[in-house]
Every structure is written in C-alpha cells, then in structure tokens.
Coordinates of C-alpha atoms in Angstrom, one line a residue:
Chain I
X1 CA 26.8 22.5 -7.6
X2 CA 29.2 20.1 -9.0
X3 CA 28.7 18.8 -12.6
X4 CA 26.7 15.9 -13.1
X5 CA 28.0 13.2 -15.9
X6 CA 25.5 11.7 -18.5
X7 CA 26.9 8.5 -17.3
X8 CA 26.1 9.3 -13.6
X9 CA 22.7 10.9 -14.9
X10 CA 21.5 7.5 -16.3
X11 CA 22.6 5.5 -13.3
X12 CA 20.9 7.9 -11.0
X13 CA 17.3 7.7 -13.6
X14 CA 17.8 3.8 -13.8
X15 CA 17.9 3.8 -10.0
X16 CA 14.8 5.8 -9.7
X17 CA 13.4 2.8 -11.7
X18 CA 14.6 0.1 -10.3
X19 CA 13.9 0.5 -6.7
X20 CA 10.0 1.6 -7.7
X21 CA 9.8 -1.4 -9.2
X22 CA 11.2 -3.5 -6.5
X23 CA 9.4 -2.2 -3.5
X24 CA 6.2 -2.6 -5.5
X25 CA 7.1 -6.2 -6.6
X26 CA 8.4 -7.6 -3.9
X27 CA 9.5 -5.5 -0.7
X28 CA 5.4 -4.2 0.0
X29 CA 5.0 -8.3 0.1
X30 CA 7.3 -8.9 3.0
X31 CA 6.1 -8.7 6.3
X32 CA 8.6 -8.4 9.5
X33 CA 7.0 -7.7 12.4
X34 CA 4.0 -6.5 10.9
X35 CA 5.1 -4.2 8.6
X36 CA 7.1 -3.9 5.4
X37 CA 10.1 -1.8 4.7
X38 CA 9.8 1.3 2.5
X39 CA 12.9 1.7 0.2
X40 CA 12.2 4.9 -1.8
X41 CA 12.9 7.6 0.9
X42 CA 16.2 5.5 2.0
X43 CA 17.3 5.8 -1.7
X44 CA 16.2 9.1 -2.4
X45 CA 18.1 10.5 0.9
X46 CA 20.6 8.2 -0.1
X47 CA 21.6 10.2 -3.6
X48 CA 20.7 12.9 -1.9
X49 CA 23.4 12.7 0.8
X50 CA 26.0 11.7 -1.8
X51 CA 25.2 14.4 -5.2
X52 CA 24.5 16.8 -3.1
X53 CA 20.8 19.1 -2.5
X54 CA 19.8 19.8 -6.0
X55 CA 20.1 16.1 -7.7
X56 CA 18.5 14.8 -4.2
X57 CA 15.4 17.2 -4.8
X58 CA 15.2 16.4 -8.4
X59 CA 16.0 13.0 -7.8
X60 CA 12.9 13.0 -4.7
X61 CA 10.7 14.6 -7.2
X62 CA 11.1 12.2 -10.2
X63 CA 10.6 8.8 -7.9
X64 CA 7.5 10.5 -6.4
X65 CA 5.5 11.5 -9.6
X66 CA 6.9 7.7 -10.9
X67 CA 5.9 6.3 -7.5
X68 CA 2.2 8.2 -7.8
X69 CA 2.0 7.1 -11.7
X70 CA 2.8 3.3 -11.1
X71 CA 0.3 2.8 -8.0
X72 CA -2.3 4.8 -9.5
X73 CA -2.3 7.7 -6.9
X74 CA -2.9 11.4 -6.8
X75 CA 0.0 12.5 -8.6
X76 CA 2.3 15.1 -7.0
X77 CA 1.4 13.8 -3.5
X78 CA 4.7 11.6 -3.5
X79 CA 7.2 13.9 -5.5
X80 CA 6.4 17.1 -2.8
X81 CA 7.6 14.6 0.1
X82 CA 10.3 13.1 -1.9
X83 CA 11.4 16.3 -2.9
X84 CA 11.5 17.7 0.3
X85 CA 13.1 14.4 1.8
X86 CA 16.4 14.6 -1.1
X87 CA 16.8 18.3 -0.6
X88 CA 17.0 17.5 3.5
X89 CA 19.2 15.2 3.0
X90 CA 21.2 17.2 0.4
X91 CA 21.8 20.3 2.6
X92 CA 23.4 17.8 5.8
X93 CA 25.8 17.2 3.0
X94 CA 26.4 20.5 2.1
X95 CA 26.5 22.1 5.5
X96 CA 28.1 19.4 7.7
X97 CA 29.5 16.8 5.6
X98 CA 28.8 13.7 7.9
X99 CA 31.4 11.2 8.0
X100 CA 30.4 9.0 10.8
X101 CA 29.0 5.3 10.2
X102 CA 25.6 5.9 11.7
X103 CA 25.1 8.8 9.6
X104 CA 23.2 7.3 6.9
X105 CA 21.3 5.3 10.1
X106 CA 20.0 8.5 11.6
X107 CA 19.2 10.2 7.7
X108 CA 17.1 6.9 6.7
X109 CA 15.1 6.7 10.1
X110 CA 14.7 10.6 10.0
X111 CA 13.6 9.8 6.2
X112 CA 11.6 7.8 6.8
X113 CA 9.3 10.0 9.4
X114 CA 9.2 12.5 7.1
X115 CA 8.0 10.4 4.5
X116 CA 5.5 8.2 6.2
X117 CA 3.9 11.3 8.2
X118 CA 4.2 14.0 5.9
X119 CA 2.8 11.6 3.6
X120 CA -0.1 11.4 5.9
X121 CA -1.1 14.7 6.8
X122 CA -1.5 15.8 3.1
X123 CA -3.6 12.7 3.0
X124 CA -5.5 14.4 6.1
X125 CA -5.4 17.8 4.0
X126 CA -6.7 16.5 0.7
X127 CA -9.8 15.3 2.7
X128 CA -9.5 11.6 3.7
X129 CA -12.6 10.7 5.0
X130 CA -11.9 7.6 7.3
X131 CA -11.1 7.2 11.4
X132 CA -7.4 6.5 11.6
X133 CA -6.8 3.7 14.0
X134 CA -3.8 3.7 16.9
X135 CA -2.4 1.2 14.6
X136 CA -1.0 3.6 12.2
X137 CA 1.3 5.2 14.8
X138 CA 2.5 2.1 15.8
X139 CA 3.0 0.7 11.8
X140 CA 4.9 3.7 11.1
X141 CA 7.5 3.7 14.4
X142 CA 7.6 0.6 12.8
X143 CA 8.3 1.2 9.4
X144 CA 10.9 4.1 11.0
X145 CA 12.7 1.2 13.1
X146 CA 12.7 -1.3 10.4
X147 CA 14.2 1.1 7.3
X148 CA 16.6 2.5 10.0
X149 CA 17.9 -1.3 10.5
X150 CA 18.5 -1.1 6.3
X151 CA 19.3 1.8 5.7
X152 CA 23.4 1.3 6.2
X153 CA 23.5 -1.7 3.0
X154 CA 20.8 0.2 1.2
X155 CA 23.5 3.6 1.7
X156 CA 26.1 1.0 1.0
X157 CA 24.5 -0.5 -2.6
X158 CA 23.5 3.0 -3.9
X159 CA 27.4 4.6 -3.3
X160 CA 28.8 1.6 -4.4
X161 CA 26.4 1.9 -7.7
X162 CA 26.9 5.6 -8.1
X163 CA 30.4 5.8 -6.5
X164 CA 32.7 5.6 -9.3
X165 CA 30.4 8.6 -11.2
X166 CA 30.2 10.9 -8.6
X167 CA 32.2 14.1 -8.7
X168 CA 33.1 14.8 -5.7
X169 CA 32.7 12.0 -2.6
X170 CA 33.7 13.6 1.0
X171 CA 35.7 10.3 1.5
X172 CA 37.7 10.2 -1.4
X173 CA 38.9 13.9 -0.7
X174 CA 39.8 13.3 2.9
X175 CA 41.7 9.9 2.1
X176 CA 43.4 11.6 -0.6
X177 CA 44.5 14.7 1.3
X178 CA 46.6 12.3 3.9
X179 CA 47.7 10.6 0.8
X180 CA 49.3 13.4 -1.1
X181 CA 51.4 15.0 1.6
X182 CA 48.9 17.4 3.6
X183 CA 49.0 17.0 7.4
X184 CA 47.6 14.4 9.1
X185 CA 45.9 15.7 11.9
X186 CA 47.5 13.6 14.4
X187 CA 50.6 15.6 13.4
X188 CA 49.7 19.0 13.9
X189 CA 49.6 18.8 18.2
Chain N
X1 CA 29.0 32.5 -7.6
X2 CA 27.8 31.5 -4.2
X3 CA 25.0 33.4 -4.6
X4 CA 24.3 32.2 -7.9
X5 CA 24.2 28.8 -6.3
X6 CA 22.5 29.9 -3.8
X7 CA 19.4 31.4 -6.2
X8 CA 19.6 28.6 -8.5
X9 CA 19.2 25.8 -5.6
X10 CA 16.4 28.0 -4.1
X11 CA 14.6 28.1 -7.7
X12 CA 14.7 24.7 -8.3
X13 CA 13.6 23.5 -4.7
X14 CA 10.6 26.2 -5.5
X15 CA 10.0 24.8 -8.8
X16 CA 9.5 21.2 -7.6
X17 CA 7.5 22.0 -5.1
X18 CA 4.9 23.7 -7.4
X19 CA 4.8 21.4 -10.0
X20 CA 4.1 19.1 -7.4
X21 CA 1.1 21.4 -6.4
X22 CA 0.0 22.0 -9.6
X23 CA 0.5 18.5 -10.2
X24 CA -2.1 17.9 -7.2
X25 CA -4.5 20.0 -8.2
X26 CA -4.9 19.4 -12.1
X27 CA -4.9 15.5 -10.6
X28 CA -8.1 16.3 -8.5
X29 CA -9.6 18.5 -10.4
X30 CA -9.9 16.6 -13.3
X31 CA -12.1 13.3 -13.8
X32 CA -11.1 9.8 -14.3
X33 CA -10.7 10.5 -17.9
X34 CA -8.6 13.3 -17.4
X35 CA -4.9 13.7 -19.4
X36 CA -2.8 12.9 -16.1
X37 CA -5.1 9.5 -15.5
X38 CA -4.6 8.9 -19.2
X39 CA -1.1 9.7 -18.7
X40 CA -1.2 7.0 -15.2
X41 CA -3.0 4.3 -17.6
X42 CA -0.5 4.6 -20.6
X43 CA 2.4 4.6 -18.0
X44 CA 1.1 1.6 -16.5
X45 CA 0.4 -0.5 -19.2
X46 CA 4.1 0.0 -19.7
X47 CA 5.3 -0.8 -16.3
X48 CA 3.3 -3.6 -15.9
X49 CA 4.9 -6.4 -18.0
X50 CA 8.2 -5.4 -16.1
X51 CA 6.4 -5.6 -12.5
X52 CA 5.1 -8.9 -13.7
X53 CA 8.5 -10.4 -14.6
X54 CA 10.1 -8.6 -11.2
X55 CA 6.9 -9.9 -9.2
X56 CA 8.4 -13.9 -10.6
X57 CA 11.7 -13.5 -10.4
X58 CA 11.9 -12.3 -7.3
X59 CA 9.2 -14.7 -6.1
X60 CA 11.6 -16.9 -4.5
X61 CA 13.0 -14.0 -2.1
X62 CA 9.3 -12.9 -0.9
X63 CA 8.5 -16.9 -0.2
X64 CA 12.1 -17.0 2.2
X65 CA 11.5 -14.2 4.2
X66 CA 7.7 -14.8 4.4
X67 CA 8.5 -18.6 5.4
X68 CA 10.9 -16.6 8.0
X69 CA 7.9 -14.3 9.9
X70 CA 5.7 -16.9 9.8
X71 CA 8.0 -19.0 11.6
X72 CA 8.5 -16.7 14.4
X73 CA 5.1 -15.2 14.5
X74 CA 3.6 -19.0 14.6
X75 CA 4.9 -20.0 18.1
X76 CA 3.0 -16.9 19.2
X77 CA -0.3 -17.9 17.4
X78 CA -0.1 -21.6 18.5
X79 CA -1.9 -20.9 22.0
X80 CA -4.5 -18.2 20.1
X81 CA -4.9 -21.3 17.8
X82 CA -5.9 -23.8 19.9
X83 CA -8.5 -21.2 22.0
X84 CA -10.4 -20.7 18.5
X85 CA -10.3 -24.2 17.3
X86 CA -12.2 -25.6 20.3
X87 CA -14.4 -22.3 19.7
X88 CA -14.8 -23.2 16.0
X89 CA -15.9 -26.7 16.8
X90 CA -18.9 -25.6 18.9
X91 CA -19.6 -23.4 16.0
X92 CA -19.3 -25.9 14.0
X93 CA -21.7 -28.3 15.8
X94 CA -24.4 -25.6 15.9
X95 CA -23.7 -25.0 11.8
X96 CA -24.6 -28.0 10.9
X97 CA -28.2 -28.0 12.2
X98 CA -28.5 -24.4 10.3
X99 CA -27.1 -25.9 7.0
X100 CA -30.0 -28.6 7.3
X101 CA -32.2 -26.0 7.8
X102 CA -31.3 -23.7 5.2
X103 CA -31.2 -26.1 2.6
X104 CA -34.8 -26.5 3.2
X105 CA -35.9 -23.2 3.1
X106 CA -34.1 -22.6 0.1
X107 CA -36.0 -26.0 -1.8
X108 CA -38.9 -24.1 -0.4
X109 CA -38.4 -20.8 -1.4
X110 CA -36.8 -21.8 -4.5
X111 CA -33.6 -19.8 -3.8
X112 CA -31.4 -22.1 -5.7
X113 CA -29.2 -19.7 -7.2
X114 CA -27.0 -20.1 -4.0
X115 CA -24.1 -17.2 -3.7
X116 CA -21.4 -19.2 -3.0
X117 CA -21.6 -20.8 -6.5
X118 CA -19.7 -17.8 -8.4
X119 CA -20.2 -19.6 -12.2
X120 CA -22.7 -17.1 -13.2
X121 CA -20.5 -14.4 -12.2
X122 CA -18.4 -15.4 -14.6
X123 CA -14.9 -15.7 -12.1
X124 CA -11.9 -14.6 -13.6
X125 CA -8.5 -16.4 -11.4
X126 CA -5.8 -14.1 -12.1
X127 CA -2.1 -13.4 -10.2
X128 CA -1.1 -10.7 -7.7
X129 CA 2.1 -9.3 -8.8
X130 CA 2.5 -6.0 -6.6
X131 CA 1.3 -4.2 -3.6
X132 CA 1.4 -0.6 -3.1
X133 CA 4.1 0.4 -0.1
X134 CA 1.7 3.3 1.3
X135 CA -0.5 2.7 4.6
X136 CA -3.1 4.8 2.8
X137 CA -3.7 3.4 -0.8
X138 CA -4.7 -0.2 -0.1
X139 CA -4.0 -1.1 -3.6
X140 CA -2.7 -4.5 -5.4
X141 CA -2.0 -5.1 -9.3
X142 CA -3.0 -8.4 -10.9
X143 CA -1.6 -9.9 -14.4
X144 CA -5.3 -10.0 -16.1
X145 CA -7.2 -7.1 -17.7
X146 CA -9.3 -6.0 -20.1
X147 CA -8.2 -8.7 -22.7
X148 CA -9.8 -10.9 -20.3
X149 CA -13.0 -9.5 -19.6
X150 CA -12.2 -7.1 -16.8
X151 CA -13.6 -3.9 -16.7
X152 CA -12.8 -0.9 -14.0
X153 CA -15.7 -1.0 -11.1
X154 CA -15.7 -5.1 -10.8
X155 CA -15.7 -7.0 -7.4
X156 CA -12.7 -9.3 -6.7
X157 CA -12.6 -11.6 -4.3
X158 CA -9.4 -13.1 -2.4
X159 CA -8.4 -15.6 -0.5
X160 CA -5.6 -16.0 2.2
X161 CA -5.2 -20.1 2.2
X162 CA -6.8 -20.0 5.5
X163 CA -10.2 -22.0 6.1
X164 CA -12.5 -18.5 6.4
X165 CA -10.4 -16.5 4.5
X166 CA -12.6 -16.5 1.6
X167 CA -14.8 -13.3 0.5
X168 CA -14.7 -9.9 -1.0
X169 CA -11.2 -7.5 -0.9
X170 CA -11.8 -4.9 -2.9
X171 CA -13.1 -3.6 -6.5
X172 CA -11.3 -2.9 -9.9
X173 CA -10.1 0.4 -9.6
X174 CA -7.8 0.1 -13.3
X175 CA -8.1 -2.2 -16.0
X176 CA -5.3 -2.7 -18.7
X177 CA -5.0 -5.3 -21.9
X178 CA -3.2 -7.3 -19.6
X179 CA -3.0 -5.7 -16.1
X180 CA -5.7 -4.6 -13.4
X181 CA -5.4 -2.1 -10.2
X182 CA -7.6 -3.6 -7.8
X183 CA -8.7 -1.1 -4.8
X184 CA -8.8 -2.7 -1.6
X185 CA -11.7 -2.5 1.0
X186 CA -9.2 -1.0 3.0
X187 CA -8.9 1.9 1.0
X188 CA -10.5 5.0 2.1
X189 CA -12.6 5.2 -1.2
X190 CA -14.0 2.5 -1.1
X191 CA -17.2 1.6 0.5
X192 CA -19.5 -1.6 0.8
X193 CA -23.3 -1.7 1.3
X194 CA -23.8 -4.9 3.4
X195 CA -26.2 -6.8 5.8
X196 CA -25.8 -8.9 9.0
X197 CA -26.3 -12.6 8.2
X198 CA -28.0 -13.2 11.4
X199 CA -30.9 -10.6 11.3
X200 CA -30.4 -8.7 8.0
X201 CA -28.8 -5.2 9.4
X202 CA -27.8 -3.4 6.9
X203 CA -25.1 -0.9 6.7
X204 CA -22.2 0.6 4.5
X205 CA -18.4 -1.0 5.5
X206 CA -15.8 1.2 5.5
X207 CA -12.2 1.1 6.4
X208 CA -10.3 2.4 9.6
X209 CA -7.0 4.2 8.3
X210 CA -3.8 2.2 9.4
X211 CA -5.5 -0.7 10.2
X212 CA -6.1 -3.9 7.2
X213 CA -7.9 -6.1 9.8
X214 CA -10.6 -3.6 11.1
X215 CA -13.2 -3.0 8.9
X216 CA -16.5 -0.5 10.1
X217 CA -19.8 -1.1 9.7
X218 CA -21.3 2.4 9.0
X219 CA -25.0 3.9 9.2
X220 CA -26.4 1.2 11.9
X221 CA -29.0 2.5 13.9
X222 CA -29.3 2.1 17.4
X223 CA -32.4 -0.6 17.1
X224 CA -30.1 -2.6 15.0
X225 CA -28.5 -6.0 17.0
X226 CA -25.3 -6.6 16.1
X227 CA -22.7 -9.1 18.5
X228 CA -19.7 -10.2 18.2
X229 CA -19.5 -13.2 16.2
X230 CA -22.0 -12.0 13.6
X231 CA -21.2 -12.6 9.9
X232 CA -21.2 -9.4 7.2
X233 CA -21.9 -10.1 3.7
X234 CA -22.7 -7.7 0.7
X235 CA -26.0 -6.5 0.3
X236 CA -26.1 -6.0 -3.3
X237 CA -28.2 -4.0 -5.2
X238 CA -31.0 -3.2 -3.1
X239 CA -32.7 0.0 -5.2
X240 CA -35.4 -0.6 -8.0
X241 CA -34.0 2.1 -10.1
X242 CA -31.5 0.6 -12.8
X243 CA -28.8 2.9 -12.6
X244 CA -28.2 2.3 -9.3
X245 CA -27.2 -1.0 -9.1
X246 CA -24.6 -2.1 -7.1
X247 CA -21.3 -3.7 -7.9
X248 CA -21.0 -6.4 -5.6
X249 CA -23.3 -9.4 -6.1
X250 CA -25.5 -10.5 -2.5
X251 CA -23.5 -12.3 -0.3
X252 CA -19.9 -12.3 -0.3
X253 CA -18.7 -12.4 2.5
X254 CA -16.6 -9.5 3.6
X255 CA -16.1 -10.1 7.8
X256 CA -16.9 -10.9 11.5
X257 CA -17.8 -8.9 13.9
X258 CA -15.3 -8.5 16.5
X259 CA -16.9 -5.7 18.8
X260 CA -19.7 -2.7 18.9
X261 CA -18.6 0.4 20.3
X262 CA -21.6 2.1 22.2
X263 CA -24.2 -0.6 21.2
X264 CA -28.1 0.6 21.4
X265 CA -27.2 4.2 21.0
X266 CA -27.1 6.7 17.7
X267 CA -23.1 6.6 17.9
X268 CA -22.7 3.2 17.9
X269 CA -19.9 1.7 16.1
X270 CA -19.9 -1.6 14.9
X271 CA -16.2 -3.1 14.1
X272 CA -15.7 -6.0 11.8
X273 CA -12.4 -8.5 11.0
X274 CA -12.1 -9.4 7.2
X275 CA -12.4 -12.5 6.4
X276 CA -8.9 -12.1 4.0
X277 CA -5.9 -11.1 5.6
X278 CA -5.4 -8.9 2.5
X279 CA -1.7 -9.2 3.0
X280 CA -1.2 -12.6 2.5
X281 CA -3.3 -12.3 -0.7
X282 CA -1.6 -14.0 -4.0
X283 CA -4.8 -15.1 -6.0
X284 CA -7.8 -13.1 -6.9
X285 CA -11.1 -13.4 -8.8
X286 CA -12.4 -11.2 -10.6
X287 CA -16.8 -11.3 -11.4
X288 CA -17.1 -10.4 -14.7
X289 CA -20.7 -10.4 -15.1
X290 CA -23.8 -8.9 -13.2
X291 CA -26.4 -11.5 -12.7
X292 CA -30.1 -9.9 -12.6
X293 CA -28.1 -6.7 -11.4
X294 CA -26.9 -8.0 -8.5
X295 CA -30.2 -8.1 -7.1
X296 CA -31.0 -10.7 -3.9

C-alpha cells in the first residue's frame, strides 16, 4: 500500500465530514422522482477506487460509525456496509485498474445496491419488527438509478479534491509513460 | 512484501468488521443511558450547530430543485386534483351539518377543552434542519431542545402546507440545549395507540417499512368497522394507572383510511394515509406539557 500524506489524510477525514453533513442537510430533502440520492457510498467507493482497498475500508468505516452517530442510529450498522463497500471498490483498483469513463458509473450503482440492501437485511437481522411494503424495492432501484446518474461528477469532485495528494493515480502513470519515451502502443504492431 | 500486504490488508479488513460488530452489540446491549448513546448525544450536540448553518445556507439549493419536482410531478397531480376536490366538496357539505352538531354536544357535555386548541400543550414551533438518508430510520433534527422545554418522549406535530396536512409525525426521540431528534411515525419503533373518529375503534398504528404514506392500523378485531375514508386520531392515555400514561394527547390527527385488507376477519388489516407528507415537512411543534395526563 502506497504511503498516505498527512496532507492527503486530512483532506480524506474533512471529506468524511463534509459529505455527512451535506446529505443530512440538504440532499435527504430533495426529492426526484420520489426518492433522494444517497452520497456516502458514492464517496466512500469513490476514495476507495482512487487510495486504493485499505484507505477505502478505513475510509467506509469512519463515515459509517459518523453516519450512525449523527442520525442517532445503532452504531456499527453503517461502518460494516461502508467498510465493505470502500474495500470492494478498493480491490477493482488493485486487481483491474479500470480506466474506462463508465467505470465510476457502474462502481456507484453497484455501491449503491450494496449499501441500500445490505443495509436492509442487517435491519431484517437485528429484528425489525414491521411489514415491508413493495415500495421499498422500487425506492431503492431508484435510489440505485438516480446515484448511478451522479456518480461520474461526484467521482469527478472527490479526484479533483484528492487528486493532487494522491500517490499514485493510474492516469497520471499511463500519461506519463507515453510522455517520457516508452512505447505507445499504437507503435508496437 | 506482497505477502506482508497481503496479511496487513486482510487484518485491517478483519479488524473493521469486528469493531463494527462489537460496535453493534455493546450499542444494543446497552440502555439509552449507555456510554455509546452518551457518546451519540455529546457528538451531536457538536454537529448540530454546523447542520443548522449547512441546513440555511444551502436552503436556497433544496428550494430550486424542490420548485423543480414539483413542477413536473404537478402536471401529473392536476387530473388526481380535480377528482378529490369535487370529492372534498361533498365532504365538505356533509361536515358542516356535523360541526353544528358537535358544537352542541360539546356545550352539552361540557367538553370545551377542544383538541385542536394546542395552548395548554404548551406548542413549541421550531425548524427542521436535516433528514436522515436511510429508508429505515424515519428520523428529522430540529433547531430547538432542551433550553426550550423539550424533553425526549414528546409528541410533535407537522404540517406539509397542504389543507389536511395537519396532525401528529412522530415523537422526540433526542433532546439537546439547542437541537432535538424527532422519530417519525414511520419509524419501525414507533407506535401510536389510536381510535376511529367515526365509531371509536381503537388500535395501535404502526408503520409499513419503505413506504412514508402507508401507515397500519394494528390490533383491530374483526367486529370492528373500519371504511375507507374514516379519520384516525390518537387515543391518548386510556389506562387508570399513572405510570402508564401515554405521550400523545387525544386527538391528533395522524391519517385516513385508504383500504382494509380482509375486513370482518381476525387478519384484517386496516391501512391508513398520513395526514403529513412527512417529506415535505419544514416546521414542527413540539407539546411540551401533559394536560390531565393526556387523558380524553
């Protein structure tokens, strides 16, 4: 694992912060179609898919038990799905090292599922004791289709606020392998 | 050294995951008063002022893209609209001979302390600065607390800025100096003793998980007539034993009934719309006081 910065560390913890804060504020008030848009598993992949499994686990962890503190929850409930959510998104990095545009498309909806429904069946485990209408399926497609639509400038904002910190960005390397006389690939046929 | 990595990414993905569980299991183990509540309440009374100040700023930004949906959705609801106005104004025709007529049962029974006049309750208006995300914890945060005269366990009532969408949403799960939590009736802990205006059914209304504008009426038996149509209000307290009373005064309204699964029968299932569209809630009140224990 690459070496994290204190400078990176504090933009990554005041990250954490902010977005709690504003998808308790003001995103859980705005309604499209129904539903509202959950930012803190499209962040938390987010970091995840660019520092890597270990800071996204960490990272999923320390929004959850924030997330579970601020809304008065059962604590631990948030940080087990948002840890598993940053590590998942973590080891696509680390294993395939996605480049394509829709990448962070497919990781936010995919988030997002895990998120909403894993979040739901430890509700079921912990003993909720109410009849669960069709609705909920249908609010969390929702909720899947509608974080998928943001996830690209939500991917975009966190890379471009963590970007200059990060050690090691896929991007930058491949740029700067064409860049510093290795072989494009169009050259080697 | 990859295996290094390897361990050390293994130990701290295993290390999360039970703090989490221990997390989980010290939370529900332990009672309101508990270190990680006390931890939750100090926390909060922290985050709060910030929430408030992010709730203003960004004020502006919910209004545009609510002004948005509502656009949109409001070409839909214009034919719905129209259907329940003409319905409203036979309901309204036939109100107004039961208005005279409970008027005068009240001079005559001397019920004067009428419900809807919240005064002795003691009402406390206060702001709704944040919503939680989740589809399972129904809960909202207001910008008055204890310093006002709001304790934990208090009814709050809402409004949506529609005519009917007046009554109760939910109960004072946290009070702060200067912030509250306020549980939802759409939260799966909380439940509401209540009665059928029409022919005094009582019952216990619960919430239907993933759903804010279906509401259950529990506990019905199958002698007990319940239609469509039929207005649910709170029963308050209705045990003679003082430590039982119950938090919500007689009264409030809490919602219609929109249908009854298997009516006449043990299983039958009575399903009720909330007055408040709990997500187009920015004002609350809070009732500070009990009057004669919520009795009716």
């Amino acid at each position: 694992m690459a070496r994290i910065s204190p400078k990176l560390l504090l933009r990554v913890a005041l990250l954490g912060v902010l977005v709690v804060l504003l998808q308790i504020s003001a995103v859980s008030q705005i309604y499209v179609f129904g539903t509202t848009a959950d930012l803190t598993p499209l962040v938390v992949a987010a970091v995840g898919l660019l520092c890597g499994s270990m800071s996204g686990a960490v990272f999923g962890f320390a929004v959850g038990l924030f997330l579970d503190t601020a809304l008065v929850q059962t604590m631990g409930l948030s940080s087990l799905v948002l840890t598993i959510v940053g590590y998942g998104a973590g080891r696509l990095r680390e294993l395939r090292d996605p480049q394509a545009a829709i990448v962070p498309v497919l990781v936010g909806a995919v988030a997002t599922a895990v998120w909403t429904v894993g979040f739901g069946l430890l509700n079921f485990l912990l003993g909720v004791d109410t009849p669960v209408s069709f609705l909920l399926l249908r609010q969390i497609l929702s909720t899947i289709v509608l974080n998928a639509l943001i996830a690209l400038p939500v991917f975009a904002l966190v890379r471009r606020w963590l970007g200059p910190f990060l050690p090691d960005d896929p991007r930058r390397r491949r740029r700067r392998a064409y860049t510093t006389g290795g072989l494009s690939p169009l050259s080697r046929a | 050294m990859y295996d290094k990595t390897v361990r050390r990414r293994r130990a701290v993905l295993g290390l999360l995951v039970v703090s989490s569980l221990i997390l989980l299991t010290v939370y529900f183990g332990e009672s309101r008063g508990g270190a990680l509540h006390s931890v939750q309440r100090g926390l909060l009374a922290v985050v709060s002022p910030i929430q408030e100040g992010a709730s203003r700023a960004l004020k502006p930004v919910t209004n545009l893209f609510g002004w948005v949906g509502d656009t949109v959705s409001a070409k839909g609801d214009l034919k719905d609209t129209r259907r329940e106005r003409d319905a409203w104004r036979r309901q309204a025709i036939r109100n107004e001979a039961a208005v005279a007529e409970n008027a005068q049962l009240r001079g005559l029974l001397g019920l004067d302390q009428s419900p809807k006049d919240l005064t002795p309750y003691r009402p406390v208006t206060a702001r709704v600065n944040g919503q939680s995300p989740t589809l399972w914890y129904a809960r909202i945060f207001i910008d008055k607390g204890t310093n006002d005269g709001i304790r934990d366990g208090m009814p709050v009532l809402g409004s949506d800025g529609t005519d009917e969408g007046t009554g109760l949403i939910g109960k004072v799960e946290t009070a702060g100096s200067g912030f509250s939590v306020v549980t939802l009736i759409t939260d799966a802990s909380v439940e509401v003793t209540a009665i059928n205006v029409q022919n005094t059914t009582s019952g216990v209304v619960a919430p239907k998980a993933g759903n804010p504008r279906d509401l259950i009426l529990k506990y019905t038996s199958k002698d007990d007539k319940v239609a469509k149509g039929d207005t649910i209000v709170t029963a308050g307290t209705t045990s003679s034993r003082p430590d039982l009373d119950s938090p919500y005064p007689p009264d409030l309204p809490i919602g219609r009934v929109t249908r009854v699964d298997e009516p006449g029968s043990e299983a039958q299932q009575v399903h009720l719309k909330p007055f408040v569209d709990l997500r187009h809630v920015q004002f609350v009140q809070v009732l500070t006081k009990k009057v004669d224990h919520n009795r009716r």
